[in-house]
Coordinates of C-alpha atoms in Angstrom, one line a residue:
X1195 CA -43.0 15.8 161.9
X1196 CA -40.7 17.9 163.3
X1197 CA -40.5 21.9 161.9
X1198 CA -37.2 21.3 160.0
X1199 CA -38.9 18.6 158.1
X1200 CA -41.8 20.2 157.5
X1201 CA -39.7 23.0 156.3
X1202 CA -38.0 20.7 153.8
X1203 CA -40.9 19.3 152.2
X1204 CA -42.3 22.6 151.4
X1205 CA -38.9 23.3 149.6
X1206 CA -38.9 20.1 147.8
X1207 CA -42.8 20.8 146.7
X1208 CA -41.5 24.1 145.5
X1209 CA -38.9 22.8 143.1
X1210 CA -41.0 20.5 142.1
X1211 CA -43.7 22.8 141.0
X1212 CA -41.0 25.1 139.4
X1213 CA -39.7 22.0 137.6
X1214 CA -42.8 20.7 136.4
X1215 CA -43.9 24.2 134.9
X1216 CA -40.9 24.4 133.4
X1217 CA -41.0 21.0 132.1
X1218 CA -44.3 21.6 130.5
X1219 CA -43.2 24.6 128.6
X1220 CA -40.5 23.1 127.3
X1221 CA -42.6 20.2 125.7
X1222 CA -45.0 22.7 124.6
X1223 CA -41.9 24.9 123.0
X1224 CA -40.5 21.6 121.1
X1225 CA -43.9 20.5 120.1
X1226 CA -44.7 23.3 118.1
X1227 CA -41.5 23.3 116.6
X1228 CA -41.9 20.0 115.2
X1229 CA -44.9 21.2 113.8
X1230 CA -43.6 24.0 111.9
X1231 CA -42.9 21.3 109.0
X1232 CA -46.7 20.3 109.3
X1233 CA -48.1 23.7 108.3
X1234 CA -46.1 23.5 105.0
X1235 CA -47.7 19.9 104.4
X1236 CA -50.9 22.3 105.2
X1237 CA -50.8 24.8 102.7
X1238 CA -49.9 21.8 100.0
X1239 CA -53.5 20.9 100.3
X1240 CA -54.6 24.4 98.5
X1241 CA -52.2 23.5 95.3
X1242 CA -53.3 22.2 91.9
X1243 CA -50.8 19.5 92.0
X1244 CA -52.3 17.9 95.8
X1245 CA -56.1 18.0 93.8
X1246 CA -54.4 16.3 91.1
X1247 CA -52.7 13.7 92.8
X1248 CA -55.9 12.7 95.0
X1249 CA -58.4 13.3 92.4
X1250 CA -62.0 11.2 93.2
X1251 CA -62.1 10.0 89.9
X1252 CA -58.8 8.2 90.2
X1253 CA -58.8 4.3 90.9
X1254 CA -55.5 3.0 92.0
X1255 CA -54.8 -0.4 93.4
X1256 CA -54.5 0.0 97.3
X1257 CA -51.3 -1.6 98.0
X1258 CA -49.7 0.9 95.5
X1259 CA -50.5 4.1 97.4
X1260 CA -47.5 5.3 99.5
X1261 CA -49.5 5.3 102.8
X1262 CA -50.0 1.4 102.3
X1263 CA -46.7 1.0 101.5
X1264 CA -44.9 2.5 103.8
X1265 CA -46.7 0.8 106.8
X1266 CA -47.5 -2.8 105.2
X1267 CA -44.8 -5.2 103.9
X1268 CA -42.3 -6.2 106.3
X1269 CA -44.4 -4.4 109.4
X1270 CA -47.4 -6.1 108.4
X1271 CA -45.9 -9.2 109.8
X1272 CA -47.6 -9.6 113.6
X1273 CA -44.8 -9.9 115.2
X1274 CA -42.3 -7.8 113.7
X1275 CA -44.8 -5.4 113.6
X1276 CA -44.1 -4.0 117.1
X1277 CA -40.3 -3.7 116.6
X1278 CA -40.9 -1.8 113.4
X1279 CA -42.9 0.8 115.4
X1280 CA -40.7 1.0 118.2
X1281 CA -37.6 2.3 116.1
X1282 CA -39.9 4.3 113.9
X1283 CA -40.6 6.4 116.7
X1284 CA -37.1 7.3 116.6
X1285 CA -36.9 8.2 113.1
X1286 CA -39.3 9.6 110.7
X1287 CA -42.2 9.3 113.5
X1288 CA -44.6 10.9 111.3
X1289 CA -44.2 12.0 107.6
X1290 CA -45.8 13.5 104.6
X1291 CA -47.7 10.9 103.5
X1292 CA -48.9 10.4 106.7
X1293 CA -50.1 13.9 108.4
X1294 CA -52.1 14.1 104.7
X1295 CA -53.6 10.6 104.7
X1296 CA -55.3 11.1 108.3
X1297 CA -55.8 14.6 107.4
X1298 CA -58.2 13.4 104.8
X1299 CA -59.3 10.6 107.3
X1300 CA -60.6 13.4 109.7
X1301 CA -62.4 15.8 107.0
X1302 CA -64.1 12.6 105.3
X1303 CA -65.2 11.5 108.9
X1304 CA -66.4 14.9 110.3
X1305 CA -66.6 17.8 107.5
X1306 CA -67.8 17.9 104.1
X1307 CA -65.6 16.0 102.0
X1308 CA -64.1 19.6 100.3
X1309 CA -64.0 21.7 103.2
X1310 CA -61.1 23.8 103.1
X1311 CA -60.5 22.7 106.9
X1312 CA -57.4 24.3 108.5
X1313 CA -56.3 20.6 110.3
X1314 CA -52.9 21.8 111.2
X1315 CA -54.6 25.0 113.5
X1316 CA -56.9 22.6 114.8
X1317 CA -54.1 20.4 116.0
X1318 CA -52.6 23.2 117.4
X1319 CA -55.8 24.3 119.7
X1320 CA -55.8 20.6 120.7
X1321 CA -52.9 20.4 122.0
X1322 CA -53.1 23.6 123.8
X1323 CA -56.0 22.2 125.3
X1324 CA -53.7 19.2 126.6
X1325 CA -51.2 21.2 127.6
X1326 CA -53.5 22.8 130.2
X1327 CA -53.7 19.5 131.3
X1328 CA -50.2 18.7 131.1
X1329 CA -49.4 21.7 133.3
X1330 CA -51.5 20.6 136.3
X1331 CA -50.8 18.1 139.1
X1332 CA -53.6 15.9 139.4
X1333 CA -54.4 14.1 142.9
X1334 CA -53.2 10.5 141.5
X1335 CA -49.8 12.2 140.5
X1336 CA -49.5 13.7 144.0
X1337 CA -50.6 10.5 145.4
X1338 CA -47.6 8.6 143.5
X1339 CA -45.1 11.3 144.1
X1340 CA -45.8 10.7 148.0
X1341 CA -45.4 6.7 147.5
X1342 CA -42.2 7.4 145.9
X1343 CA -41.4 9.0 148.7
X1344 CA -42.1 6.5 151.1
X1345 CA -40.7 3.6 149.2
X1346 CA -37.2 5.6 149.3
X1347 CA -35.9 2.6 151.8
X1348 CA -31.7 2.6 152.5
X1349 CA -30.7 -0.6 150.5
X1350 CA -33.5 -0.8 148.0
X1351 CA -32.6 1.9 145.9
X1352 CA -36.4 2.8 144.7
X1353 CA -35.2 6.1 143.2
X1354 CA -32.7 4.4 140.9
X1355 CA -34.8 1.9 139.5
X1356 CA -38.2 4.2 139.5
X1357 CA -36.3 6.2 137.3
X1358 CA -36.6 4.2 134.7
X1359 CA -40.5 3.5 134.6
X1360 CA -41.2 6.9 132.8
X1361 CA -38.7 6.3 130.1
X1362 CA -40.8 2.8 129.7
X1363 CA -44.1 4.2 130.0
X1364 CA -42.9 6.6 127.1
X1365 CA -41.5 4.2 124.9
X1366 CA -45.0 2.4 125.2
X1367 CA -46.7 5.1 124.3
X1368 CA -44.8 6.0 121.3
X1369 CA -44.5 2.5 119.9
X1370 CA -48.6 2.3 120.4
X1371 CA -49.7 5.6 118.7
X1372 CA -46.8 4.0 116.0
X1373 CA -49.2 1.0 115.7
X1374 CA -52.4 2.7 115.4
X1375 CA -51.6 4.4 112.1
X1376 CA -50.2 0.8 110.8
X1377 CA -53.2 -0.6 111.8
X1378 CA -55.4 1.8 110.0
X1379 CA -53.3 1.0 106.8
X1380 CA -54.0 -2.4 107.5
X1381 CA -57.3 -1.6 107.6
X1382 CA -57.7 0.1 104.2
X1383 CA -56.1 -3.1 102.5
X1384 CA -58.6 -5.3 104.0
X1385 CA -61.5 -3.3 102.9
X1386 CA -61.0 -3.2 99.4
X1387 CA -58.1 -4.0 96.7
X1388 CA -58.7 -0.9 94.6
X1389 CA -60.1 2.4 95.7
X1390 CA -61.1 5.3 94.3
X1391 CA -59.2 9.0 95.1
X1392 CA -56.7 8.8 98.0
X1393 CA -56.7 6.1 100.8
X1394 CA -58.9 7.5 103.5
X1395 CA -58.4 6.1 107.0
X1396 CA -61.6 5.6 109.5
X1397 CA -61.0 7.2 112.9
X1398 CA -62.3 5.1 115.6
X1399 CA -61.7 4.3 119.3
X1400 CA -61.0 1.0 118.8
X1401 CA -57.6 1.7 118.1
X1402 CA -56.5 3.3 121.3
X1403 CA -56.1 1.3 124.8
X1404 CA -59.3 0.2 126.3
X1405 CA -61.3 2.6 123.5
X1406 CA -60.0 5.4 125.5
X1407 CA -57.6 7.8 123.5
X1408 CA -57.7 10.1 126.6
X1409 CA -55.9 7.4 128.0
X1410 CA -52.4 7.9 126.4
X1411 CA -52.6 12.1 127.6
X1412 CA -52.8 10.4 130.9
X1413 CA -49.1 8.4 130.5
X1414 CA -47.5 11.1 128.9
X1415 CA -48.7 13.7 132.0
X1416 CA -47.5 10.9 134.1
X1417 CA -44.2 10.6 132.3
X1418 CA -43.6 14.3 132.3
X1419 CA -44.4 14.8 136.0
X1420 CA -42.2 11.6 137.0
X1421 CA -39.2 13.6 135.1
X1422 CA -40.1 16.5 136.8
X1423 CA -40.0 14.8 140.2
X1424 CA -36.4 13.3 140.0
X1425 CA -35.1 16.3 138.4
X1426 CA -36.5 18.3 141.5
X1427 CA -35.7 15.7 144.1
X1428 CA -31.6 15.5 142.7
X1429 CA -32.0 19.4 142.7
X1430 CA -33.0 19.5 146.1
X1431 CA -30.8 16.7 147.4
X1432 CA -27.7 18.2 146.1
X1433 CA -28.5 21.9 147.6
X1434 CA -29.5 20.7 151.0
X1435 CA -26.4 19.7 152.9
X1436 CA -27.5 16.9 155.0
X1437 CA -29.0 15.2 152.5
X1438 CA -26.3 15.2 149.7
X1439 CA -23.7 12.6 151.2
X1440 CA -27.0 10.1 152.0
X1441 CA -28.4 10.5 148.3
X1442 CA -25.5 10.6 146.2
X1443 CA -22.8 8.4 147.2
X1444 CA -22.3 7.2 144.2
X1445 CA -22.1 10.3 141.8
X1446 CA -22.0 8.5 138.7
X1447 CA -25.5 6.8 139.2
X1448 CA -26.8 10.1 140.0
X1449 CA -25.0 11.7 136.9
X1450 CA -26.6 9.1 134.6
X1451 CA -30.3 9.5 136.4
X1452 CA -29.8 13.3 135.3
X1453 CA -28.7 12.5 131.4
X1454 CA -31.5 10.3 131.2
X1455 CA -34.0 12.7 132.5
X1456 CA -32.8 15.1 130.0
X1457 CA -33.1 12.6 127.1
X1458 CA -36.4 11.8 127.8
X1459 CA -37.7 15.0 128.1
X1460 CA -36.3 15.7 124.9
X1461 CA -38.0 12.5 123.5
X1462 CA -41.5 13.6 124.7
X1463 CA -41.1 17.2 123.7
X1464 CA -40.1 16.9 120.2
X1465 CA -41.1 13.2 119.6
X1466 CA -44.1 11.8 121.6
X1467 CA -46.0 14.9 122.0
X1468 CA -46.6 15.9 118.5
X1469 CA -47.1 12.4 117.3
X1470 CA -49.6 12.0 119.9
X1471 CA -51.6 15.4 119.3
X1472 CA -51.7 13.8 115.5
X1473 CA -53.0 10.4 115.9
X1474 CA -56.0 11.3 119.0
X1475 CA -57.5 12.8 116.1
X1476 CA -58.7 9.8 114.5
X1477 CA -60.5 9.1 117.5
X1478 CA -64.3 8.4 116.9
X1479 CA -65.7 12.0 118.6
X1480 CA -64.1 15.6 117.8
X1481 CA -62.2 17.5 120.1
X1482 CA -64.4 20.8 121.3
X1483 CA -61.7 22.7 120.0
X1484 CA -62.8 22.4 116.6
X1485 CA -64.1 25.6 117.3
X1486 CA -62.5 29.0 117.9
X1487 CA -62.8 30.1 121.9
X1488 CA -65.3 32.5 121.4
X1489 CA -67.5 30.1 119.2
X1490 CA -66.9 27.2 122.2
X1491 CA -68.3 30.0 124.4
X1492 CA -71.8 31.0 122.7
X1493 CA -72.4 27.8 122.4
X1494 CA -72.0 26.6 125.8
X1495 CA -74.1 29.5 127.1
X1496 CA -76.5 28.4 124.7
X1497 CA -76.8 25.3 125.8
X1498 CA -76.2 26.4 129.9
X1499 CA -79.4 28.6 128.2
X1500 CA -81.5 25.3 126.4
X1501 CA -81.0 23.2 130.0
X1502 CA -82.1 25.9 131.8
X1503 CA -85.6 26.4 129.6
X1504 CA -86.4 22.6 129.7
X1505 CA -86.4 22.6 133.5
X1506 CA -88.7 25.4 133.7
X1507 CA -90.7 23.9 130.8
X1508 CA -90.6 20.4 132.8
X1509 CA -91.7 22.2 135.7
X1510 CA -94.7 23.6 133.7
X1511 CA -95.4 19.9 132.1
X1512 CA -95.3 18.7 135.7
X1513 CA -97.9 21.2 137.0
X1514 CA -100.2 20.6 134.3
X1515 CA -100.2 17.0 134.6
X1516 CA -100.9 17.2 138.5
X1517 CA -104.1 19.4 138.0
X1518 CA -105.0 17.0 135.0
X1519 CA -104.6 14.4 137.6
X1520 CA -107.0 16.3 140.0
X1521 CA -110.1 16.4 137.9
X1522 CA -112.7 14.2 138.3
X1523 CA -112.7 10.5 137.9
X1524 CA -113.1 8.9 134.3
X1525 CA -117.2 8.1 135.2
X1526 CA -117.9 11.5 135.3
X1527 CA -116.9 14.1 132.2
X1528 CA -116.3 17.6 133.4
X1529 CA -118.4 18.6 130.2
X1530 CA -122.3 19.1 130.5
X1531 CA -124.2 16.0 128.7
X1532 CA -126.4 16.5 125.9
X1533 CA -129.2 15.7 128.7
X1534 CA -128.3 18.1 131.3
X1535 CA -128.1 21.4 128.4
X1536 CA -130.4 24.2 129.1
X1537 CA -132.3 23.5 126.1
X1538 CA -133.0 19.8 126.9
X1539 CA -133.8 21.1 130.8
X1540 CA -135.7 23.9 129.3
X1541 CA -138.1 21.4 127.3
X1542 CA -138.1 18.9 130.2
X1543 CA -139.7 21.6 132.5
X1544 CA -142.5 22.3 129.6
X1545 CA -142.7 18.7 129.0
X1546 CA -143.9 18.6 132.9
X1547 CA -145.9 21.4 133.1
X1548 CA -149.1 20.7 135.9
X1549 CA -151.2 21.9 133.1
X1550 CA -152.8 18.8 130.8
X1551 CA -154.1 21.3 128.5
X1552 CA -150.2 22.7 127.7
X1553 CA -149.3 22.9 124.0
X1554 CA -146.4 21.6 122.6
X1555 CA -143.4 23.5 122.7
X1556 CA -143.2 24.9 118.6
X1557 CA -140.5 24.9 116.8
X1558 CA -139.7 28.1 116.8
X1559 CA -139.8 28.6 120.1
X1560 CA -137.3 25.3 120.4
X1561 CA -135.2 27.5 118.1
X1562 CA -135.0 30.6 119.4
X1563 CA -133.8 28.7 123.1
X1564 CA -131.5 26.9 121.0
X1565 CA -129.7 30.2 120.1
X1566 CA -130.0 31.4 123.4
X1567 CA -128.9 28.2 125.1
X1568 CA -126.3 26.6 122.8
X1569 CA -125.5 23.1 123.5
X1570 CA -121.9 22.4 124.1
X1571 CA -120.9 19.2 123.0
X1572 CA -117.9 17.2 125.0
X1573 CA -115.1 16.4 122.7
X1574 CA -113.1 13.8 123.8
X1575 CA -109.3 15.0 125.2
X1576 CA -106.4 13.3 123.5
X1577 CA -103.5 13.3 125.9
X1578 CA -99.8 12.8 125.1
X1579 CA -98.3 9.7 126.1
X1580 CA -95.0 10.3 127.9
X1581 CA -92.6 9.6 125.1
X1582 CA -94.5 12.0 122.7
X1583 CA -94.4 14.6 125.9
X1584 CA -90.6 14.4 126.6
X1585 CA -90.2 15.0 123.0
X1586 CA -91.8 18.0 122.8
X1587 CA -90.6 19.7 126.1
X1588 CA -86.8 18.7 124.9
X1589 CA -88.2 20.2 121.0
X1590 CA -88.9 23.2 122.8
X1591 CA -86.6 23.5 124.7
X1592 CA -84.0 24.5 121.7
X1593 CA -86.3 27.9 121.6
X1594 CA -83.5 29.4 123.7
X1595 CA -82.9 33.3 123.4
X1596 CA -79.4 33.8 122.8
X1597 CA -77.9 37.0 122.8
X1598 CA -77.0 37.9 119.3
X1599 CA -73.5 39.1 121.2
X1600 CA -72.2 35.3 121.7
X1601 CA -71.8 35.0 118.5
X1602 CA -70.1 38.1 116.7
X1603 CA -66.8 37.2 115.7
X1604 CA -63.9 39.8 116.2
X1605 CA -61.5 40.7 113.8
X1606 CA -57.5 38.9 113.8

């Protein structure tokens, strides 16, 4: 490659990482103002008129609630289904009805059925979690932007029609998270024909591709980063001389490549996005930011603390076992038999005395060398099998000393 080229590419790998960053905060930006209207669906929960409507003691007949119906009916139908979900993602992605019924879903699921759980903050920390994800370029998205690359033949035209794949890959995306929540209404119908309080969803992998929610972060960071790469690669053919008469010659293909790029980032800022940091939630594990930062931090020292204790404990178990191991064999006890005491050696030598004419040893003499000489009596050694053992090294090792610092909780 000669230095020109290689001068070129690091250009083009600049705009691209300026385009990607900026990318990523603007879905981050639109996300969280599509969940402004979520925190007022938030604060509902604290009213009399929310307890009232979903009291416990309340039976209603399932396909009456208002999550039912608005997912069951004409979607229930298998194969309409998918069409409903693919236009709903368009309009009314997720509503009232909805954000409260998985709300409840999550809190019956994880919490304590009246927590006073803040689920619209803790979809917020999620999602700031993802975004750190969303920011980065991973290897397999450098690896795809350099195929891209290399597929760009004269007469195939691979960045016209690879321009299309993210807004396909989104579309998927949307239309399954979508089905997922019409599938968990589904679900409550099938369970039971009346319930008692408000329909309460079950989160569970099952629902996402392959049982792997993370999954569907991974298509939307693809998506994003696939935008990112034509928007950079039309930026940096258009300012580079050479290269604007061989990538553009027709100017209304590129014009339409740029219109759609800015649609779909639109669609997986405001849209996508916030749909998706809603419905991973009813996943079957909890996010880790269920808890604050500085929470998430004791406890990870605690348990960097709790690994660290069991090893050395392991170590000690280990030790002990090996000298256990180098006592003698089971024929031979390590304790002194009754026989071999200094009492019963004491009246073996009187008992063999070279004198016939020696008296029996008296009692009190057989006391008095029974105080002096006290016979110890073997008492057999109950060892832990290896089940019971692991069990108490890994009980023990939860004795960790944490600094009471880890967890004091700031102010704000």
């Amino acid at each position: 490659m000669s230095t020109g080229s290689l001068h070129q590419l690091h250009i083009f790998i600049f705009v691209l990482a300026v385009f990607h960053v900026t990318y990523s905060v603007i879905i981050m930006a639109l996300s969280r103002l599509k969940m402004r209207t979520w925190k007022k669906w938030e604060t509902e929960t604290a009213s009399l008129e929310y307890q009232f409507a979903n009291d416990p003691a309340r039976f209603r007949f399932t396909h009456q609630t208002s999550f039912v119906k608005r997912h069951l009916g004409l979607s229930s139908t298998p194969g309409i289904r998918w069409v409903v979900a693919f236009f709903r993602q368009f309009f009314r992605s997720v509503t009232k009805v909805d954000y409260l019924t998985l709300r409840a879903g999550f809190i019956n699921a994880h919490l304590s059925h009246n927590s006073k759980f803040d689920f619209h903050k803790y979809i917020k920390r999620s999602m700031e979690d993802d975004f750190k994800v969303v920011v980065g370029i991973s290897l397999p998205l450098w690896c795809v932007a350099i195929l891209t690359l290399f597929l760009d033949i004269d007469g195939i035209g691979t960045l016209t029609w690879i321009s299309f794949i993210p807004l396909v890959i989104l579309l998927c995306v949307g239309t399954k998270l979508e089905m997922i929540i019409m599938e968990m209404a589904l679900e409550i119908q099938d369970r039971a024909s009346v319930i008692k309080g408000a329909p309460v969803v079950e989160p569970s992998n099952k629902f996402f591709w392959f049982h792997r929610p993370d999954w569907v972060l991974f298509f939307i960071h693809l998506t994003l980063f696939q935008n990112a790469f034509q928007m950079a690669h039309f930026v940096w053919t258009v300012a580079t001389p050479g290269l604007k008469k061989c990538f553009h010659m027709h100017i209304g293909l590129s014009i339409m490549k740029v219109v759609l790029g800015l649609a779909l980032q639109f669609l997986c800022s405001y849209i996508t996005f916030p749909l998706y940091a809603l419905v991973t939630q009813m996943g079957s594990n909890m996010k880790r930011s269920i808890f604050d930062e500085q929470t998430a931090k004791a406890l990870t020292n605690w348990r960097n603390t709790a690994k660290e204790k069991k090893k050395v404990r392991d170590t000690d178990m280990l030790m002990a076992q090996m000298i256990g191991d180098a006592t003698p064999s089971r024929g031979t006890s390590p304790m002194p038999s009754r026989g071999s005491s200094p009492v019963h050696l004491l009246h073996k030598g009187m008992g063999r005395s070279d004198d016939p004419q020696s008296a029996p040893t008296s009692p009190r003499t057989m006391e008095e060398a029974r105080d002096m000489y006290p016979v110890v009596v073997a008492h057999p050694v109950h060892r832990l099998n290896p089940a019971d053992r692991r069990r108490s090294v890994s009980s023990s090792a939860l004795d960790a000393d944490i600094p009471s610092a880890d967890f004091s909780f700031s102010q704000g």
